[in-house]
PDB file of C-alpha atoms in Angstrom:
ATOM      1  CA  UNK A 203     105.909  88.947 104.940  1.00  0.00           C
ATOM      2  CA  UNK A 204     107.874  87.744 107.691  1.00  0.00           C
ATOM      3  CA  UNK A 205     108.227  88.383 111.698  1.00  0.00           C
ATOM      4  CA  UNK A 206     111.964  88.791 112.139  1.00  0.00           C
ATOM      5  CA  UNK A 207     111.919  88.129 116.346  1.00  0.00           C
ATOM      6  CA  UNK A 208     110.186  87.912 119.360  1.00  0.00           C
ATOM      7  CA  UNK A 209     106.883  85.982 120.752  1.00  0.00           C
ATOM      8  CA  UNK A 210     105.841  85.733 116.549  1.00  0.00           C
ATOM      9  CA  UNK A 211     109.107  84.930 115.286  1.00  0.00           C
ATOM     10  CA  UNK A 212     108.506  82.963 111.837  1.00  0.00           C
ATOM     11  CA  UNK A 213     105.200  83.627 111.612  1.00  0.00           C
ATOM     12  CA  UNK A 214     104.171  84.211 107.948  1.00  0.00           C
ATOM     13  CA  UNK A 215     101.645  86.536 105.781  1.00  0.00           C
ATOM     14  CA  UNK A 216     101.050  85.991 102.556  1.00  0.00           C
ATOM     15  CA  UNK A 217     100.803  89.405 100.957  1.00  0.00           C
ATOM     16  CA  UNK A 218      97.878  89.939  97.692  1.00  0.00           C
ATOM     17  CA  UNK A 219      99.837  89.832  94.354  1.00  0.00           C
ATOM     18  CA  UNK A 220      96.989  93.176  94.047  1.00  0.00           C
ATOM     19  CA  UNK A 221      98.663  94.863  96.940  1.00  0.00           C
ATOM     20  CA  UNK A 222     100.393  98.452  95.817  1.00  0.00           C
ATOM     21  CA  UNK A 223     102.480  98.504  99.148  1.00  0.00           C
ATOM     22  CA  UNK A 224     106.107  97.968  99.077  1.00  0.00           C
ATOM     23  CA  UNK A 225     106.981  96.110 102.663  1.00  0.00           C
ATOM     24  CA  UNK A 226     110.459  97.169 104.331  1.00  0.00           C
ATOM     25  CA  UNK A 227     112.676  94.180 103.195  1.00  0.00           C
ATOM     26  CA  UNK A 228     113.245  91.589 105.272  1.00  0.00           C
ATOM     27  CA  UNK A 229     117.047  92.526 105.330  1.00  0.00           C
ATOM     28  CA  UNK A 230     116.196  96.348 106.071  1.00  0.00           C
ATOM     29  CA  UNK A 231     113.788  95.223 108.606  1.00  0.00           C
ATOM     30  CA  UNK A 232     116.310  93.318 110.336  1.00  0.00           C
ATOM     31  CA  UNK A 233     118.880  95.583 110.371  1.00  0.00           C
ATOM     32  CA  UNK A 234     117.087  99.031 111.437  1.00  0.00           C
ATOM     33  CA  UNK A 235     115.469  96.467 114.258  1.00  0.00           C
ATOM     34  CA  UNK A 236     118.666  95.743 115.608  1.00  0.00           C
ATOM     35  CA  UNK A 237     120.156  99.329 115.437  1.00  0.00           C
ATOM     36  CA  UNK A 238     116.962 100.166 117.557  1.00  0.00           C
ATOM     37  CA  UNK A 239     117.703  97.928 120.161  1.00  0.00           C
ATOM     38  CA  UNK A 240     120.511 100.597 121.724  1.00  0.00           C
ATOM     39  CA  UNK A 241     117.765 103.064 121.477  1.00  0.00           C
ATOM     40  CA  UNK A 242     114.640 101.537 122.498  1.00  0.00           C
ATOM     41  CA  UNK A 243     113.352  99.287 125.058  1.00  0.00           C
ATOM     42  CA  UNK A 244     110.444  97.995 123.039  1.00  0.00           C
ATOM     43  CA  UNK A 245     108.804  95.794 126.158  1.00  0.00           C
ATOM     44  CA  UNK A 246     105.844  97.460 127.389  1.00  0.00           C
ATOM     45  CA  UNK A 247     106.238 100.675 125.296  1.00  0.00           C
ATOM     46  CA  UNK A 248     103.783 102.802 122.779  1.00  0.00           C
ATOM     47  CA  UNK A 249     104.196 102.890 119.503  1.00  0.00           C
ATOM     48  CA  UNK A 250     102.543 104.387 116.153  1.00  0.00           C
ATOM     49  CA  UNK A 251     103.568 102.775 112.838  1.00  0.00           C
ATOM     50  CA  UNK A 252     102.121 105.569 110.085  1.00  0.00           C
ATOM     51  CA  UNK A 253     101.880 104.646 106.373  1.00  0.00           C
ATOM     52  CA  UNK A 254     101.496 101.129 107.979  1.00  0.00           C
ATOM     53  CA  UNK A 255     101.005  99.614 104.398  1.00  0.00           C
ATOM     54  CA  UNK A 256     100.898  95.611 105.088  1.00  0.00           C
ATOM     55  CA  UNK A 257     101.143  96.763 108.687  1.00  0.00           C
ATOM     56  CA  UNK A 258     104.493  94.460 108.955  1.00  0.00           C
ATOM     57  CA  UNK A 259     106.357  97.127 110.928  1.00  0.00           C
ATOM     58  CA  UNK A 260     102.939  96.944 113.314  1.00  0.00           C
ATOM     59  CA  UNK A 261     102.970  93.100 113.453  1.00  0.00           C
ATOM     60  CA  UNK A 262     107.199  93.305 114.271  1.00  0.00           C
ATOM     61  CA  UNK A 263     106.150  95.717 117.487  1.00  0.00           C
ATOM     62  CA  UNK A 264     104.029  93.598 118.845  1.00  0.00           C
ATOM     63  CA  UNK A 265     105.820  90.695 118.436  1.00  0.00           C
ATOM     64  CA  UNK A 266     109.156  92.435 120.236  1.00  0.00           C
ATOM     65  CA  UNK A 267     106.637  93.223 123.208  1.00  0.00           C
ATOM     66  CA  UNK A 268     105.149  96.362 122.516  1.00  0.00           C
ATOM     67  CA  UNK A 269     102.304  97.113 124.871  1.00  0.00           C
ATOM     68  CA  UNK A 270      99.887  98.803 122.442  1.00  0.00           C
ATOM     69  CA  UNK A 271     100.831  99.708 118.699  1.00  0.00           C
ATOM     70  CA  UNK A 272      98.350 102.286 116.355  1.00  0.00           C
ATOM     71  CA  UNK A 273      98.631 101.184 113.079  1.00  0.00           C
ATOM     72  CA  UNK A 274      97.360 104.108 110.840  1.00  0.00           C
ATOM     73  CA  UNK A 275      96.573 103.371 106.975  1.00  0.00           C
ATOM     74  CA  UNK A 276      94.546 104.904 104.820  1.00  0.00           C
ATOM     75  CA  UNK A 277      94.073 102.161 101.681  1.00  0.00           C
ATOM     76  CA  UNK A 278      90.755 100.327 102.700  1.00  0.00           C
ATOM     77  CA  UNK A 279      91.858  96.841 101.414  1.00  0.00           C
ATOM     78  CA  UNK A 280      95.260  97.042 103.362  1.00  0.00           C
ATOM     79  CA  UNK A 281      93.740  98.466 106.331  1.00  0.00           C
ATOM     80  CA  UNK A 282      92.062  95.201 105.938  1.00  0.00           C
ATOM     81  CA  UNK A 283      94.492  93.017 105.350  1.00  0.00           C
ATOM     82  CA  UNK A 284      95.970  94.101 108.804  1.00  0.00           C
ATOM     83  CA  UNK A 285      93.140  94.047 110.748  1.00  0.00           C
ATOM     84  CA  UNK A 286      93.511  90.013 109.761  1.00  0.00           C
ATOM     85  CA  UNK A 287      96.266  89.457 110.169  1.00  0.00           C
ATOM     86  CA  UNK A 288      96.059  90.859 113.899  1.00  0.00           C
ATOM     87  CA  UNK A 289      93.023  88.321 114.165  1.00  0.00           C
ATOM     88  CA  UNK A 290      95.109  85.425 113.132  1.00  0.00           C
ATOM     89  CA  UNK A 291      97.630  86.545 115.618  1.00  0.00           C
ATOM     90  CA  UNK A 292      94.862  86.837 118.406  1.00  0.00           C
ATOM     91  CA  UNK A 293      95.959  90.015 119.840  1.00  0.00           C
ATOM     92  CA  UNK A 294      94.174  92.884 121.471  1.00  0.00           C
ATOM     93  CA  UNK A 295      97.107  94.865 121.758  1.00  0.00           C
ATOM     94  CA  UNK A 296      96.938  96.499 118.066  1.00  0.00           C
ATOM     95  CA  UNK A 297      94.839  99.315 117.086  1.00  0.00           C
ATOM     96  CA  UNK A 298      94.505  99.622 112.746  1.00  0.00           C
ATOM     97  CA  UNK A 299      93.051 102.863 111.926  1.00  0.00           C
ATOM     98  CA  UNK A 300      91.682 103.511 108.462  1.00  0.00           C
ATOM     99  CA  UNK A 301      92.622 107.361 107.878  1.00  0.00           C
ATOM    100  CA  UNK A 302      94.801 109.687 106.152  1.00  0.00           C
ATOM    101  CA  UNK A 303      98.628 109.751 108.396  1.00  0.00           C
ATOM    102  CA  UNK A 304      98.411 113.093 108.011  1.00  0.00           C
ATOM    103  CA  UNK A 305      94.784 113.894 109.075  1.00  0.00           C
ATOM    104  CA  UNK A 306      96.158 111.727 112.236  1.00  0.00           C
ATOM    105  CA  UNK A 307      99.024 113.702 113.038  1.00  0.00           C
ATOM    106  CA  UNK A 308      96.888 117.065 112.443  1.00  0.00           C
ATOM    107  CA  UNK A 309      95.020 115.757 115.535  1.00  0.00           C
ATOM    108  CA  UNK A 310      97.136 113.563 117.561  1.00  0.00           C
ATOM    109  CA  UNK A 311      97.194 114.519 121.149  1.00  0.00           C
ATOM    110  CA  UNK A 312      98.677 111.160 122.092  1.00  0.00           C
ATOM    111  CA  UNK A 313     102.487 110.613 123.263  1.00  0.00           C
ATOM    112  CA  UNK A 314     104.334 107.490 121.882  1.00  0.00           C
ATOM    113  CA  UNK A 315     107.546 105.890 123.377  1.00  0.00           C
ATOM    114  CA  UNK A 316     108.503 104.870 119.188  1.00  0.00           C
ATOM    115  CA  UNK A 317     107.024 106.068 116.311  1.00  0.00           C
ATOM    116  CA  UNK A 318     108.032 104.813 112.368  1.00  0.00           C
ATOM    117  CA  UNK A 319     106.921 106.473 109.325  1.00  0.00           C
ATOM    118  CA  UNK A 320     107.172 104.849 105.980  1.00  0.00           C
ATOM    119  CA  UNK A 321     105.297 107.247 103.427  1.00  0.00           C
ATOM    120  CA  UNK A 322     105.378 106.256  99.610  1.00  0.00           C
ATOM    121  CA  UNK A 323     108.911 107.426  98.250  1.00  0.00           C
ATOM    122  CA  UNK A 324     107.010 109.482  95.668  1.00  0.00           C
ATOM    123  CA  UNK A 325     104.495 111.298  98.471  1.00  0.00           C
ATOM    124  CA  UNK A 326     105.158 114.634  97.553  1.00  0.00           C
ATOM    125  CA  UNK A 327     104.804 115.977 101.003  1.00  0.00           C
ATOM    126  CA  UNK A 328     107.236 113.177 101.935  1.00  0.00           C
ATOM    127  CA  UNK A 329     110.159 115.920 103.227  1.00  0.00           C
ATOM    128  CA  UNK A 330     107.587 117.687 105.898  1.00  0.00           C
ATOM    129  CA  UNK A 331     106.831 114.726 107.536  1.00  0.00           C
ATOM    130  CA  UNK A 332     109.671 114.407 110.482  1.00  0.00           C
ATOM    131  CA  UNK A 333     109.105 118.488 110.970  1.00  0.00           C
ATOM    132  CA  UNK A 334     105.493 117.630 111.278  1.00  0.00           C
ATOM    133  CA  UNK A 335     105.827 114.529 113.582  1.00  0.00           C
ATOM    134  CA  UNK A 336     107.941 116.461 115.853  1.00  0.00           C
ATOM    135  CA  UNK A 337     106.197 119.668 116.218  1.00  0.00           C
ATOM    136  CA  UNK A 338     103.186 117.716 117.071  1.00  0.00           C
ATOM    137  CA  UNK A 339     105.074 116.466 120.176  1.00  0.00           C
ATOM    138  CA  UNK A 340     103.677 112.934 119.572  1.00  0.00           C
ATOM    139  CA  UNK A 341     106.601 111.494 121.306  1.00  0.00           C
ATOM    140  CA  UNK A 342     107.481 110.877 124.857  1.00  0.00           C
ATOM    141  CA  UNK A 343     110.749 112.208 126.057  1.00  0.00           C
ATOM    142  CA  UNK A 344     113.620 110.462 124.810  1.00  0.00           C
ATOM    143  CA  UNK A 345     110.734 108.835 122.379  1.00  0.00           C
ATOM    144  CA  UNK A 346     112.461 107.182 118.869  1.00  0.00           C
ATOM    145  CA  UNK A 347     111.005 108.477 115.536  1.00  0.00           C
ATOM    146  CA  UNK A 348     112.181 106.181 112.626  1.00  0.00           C
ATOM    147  CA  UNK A 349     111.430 107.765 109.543  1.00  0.00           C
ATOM    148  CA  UNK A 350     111.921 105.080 106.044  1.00  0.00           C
ATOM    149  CA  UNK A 351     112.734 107.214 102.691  1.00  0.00           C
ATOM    150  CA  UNK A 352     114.344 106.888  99.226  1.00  0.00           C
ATOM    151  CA  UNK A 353     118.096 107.608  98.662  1.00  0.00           C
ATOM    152  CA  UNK A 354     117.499 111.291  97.346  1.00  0.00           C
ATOM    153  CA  UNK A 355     116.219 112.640 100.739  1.00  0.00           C
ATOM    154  CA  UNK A 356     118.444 114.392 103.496  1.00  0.00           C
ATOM    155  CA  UNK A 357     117.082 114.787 107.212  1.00  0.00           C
ATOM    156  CA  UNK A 358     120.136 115.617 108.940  1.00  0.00           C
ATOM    157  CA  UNK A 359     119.337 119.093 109.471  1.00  0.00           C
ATOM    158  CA  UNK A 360     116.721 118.626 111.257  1.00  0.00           C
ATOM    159  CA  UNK A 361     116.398 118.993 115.128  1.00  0.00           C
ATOM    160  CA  UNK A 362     116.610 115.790 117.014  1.00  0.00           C
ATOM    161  CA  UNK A 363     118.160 114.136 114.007  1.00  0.00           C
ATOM    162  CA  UNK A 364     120.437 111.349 115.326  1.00  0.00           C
ATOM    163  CA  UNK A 365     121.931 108.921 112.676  1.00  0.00           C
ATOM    164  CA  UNK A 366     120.928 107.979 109.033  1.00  0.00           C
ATOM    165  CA  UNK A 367     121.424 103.706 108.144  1.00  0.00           C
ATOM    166  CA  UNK A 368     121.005 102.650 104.401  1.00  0.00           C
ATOM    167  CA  UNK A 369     120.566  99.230 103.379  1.00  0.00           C
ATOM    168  CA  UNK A 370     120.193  98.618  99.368  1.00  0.00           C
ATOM    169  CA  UNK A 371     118.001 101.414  98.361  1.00  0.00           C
ATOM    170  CA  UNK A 372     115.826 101.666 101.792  1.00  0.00           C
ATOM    171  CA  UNK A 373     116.996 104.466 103.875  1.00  0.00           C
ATOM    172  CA  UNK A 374     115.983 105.441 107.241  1.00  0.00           C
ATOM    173  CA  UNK A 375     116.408 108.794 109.612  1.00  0.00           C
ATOM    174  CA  UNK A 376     116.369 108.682 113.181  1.00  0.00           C
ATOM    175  CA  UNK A 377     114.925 111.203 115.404  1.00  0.00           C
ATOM    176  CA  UNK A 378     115.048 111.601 119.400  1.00  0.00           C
ATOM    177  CA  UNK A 379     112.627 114.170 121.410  1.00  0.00           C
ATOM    178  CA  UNK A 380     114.693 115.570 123.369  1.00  0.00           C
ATOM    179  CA  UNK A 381     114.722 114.877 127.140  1.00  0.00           C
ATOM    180  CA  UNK A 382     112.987 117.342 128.865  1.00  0.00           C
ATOM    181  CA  UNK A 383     115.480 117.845 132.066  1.00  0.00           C
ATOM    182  CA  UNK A 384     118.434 117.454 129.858  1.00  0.00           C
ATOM    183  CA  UNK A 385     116.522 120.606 127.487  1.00  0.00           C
ATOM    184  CA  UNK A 386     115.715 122.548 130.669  1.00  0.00           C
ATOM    185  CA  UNK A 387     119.773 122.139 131.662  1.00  0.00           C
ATOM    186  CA  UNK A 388     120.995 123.310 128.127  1.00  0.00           C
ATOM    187  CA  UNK A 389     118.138 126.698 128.382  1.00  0.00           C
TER     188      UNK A 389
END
């Protein structure tokens, strides 16, 4: 595993042969990443990175200057496996939780400025998940919600839905809270 850009850029994790988690590609990394940049200032901003997995996405935020990531996992030896590799980085700024994403979104009461989901293609609940994330409100106005799935799934019809990008077989949705002035103008 790889950090595409930023203050880590380079740095390399070696990833357990054991290890069930499929990382975002290097190429699909790369790509969402830069379609993001027109959406997201991602110096000094929140962000939550659910289904973290090898916590990649987590270690990519950080690196592109994200002031404080949450990095929620449930799978005790990956959980672990980010926790170190945050130690090797030597940052603070990281927060790995070891609990179900969905438990955490049940009871979120924080905002984020990004959030990116990437739930096992075969979860079943896999299509609630953007519904859930943005009835929760968990993020900030104008907040980005990047949402990773397989090829068979459609989001468009969702509220806040803004564009879909496939590259190979990865596929992400992207969502946008809605501004709250510019909802309050359209009422």
């Amino acid at each position: 595993m790889r950090i595409i850009t930023g203050i880590y850029k380079g740095r390399h994790f070696e990833i357990p042969r054991t290890f069930k988690a499929r990382p975002t590609t290097d190429f699909a990394k790369e790509n969402i990443f830069n379609v993001l940049n027109g959406y997201v200032d991602f110096d000094g901003a929140t962000a939550l990175d659910l289904f973290s997995g090898t916590g990649g996405i987590s270690l990519e935020l950080l690196s592109r200057g994200c002031a404080s990531v949450i990095s929620v996992e449930a799978d005790r030896d990956h959980h672990a496996f980010i926790k170190q590799c945050l130690k090797k980085l030597g940052t603070d700024k990281c927060i790995p939780l070891r609990t179900d994403a969905f438990r955490f979104i049940k009871n979120c009461r924080q905002q984020f400025d990004f959030i990116f989901a990437d739930p096992p293609y075969a979860l079943p609940e896999l299509p609630t998940i953007p519904s859930l994330i943005l009835k929760q409100n968990m993020l900030k106005p104008g907040g980005i919600f990047v949402f990773e799935h397989g090829k068979h799934n459609s989001f468009e019809d969702i509220p806040g839905f803004i564009a879909h990008r496939a590259y190979g077989s990865v596929n992400f949705s992207l969502f946008r809270q809605a501004d709250e002035q510019a909802a309050a103008e359209q009422a």
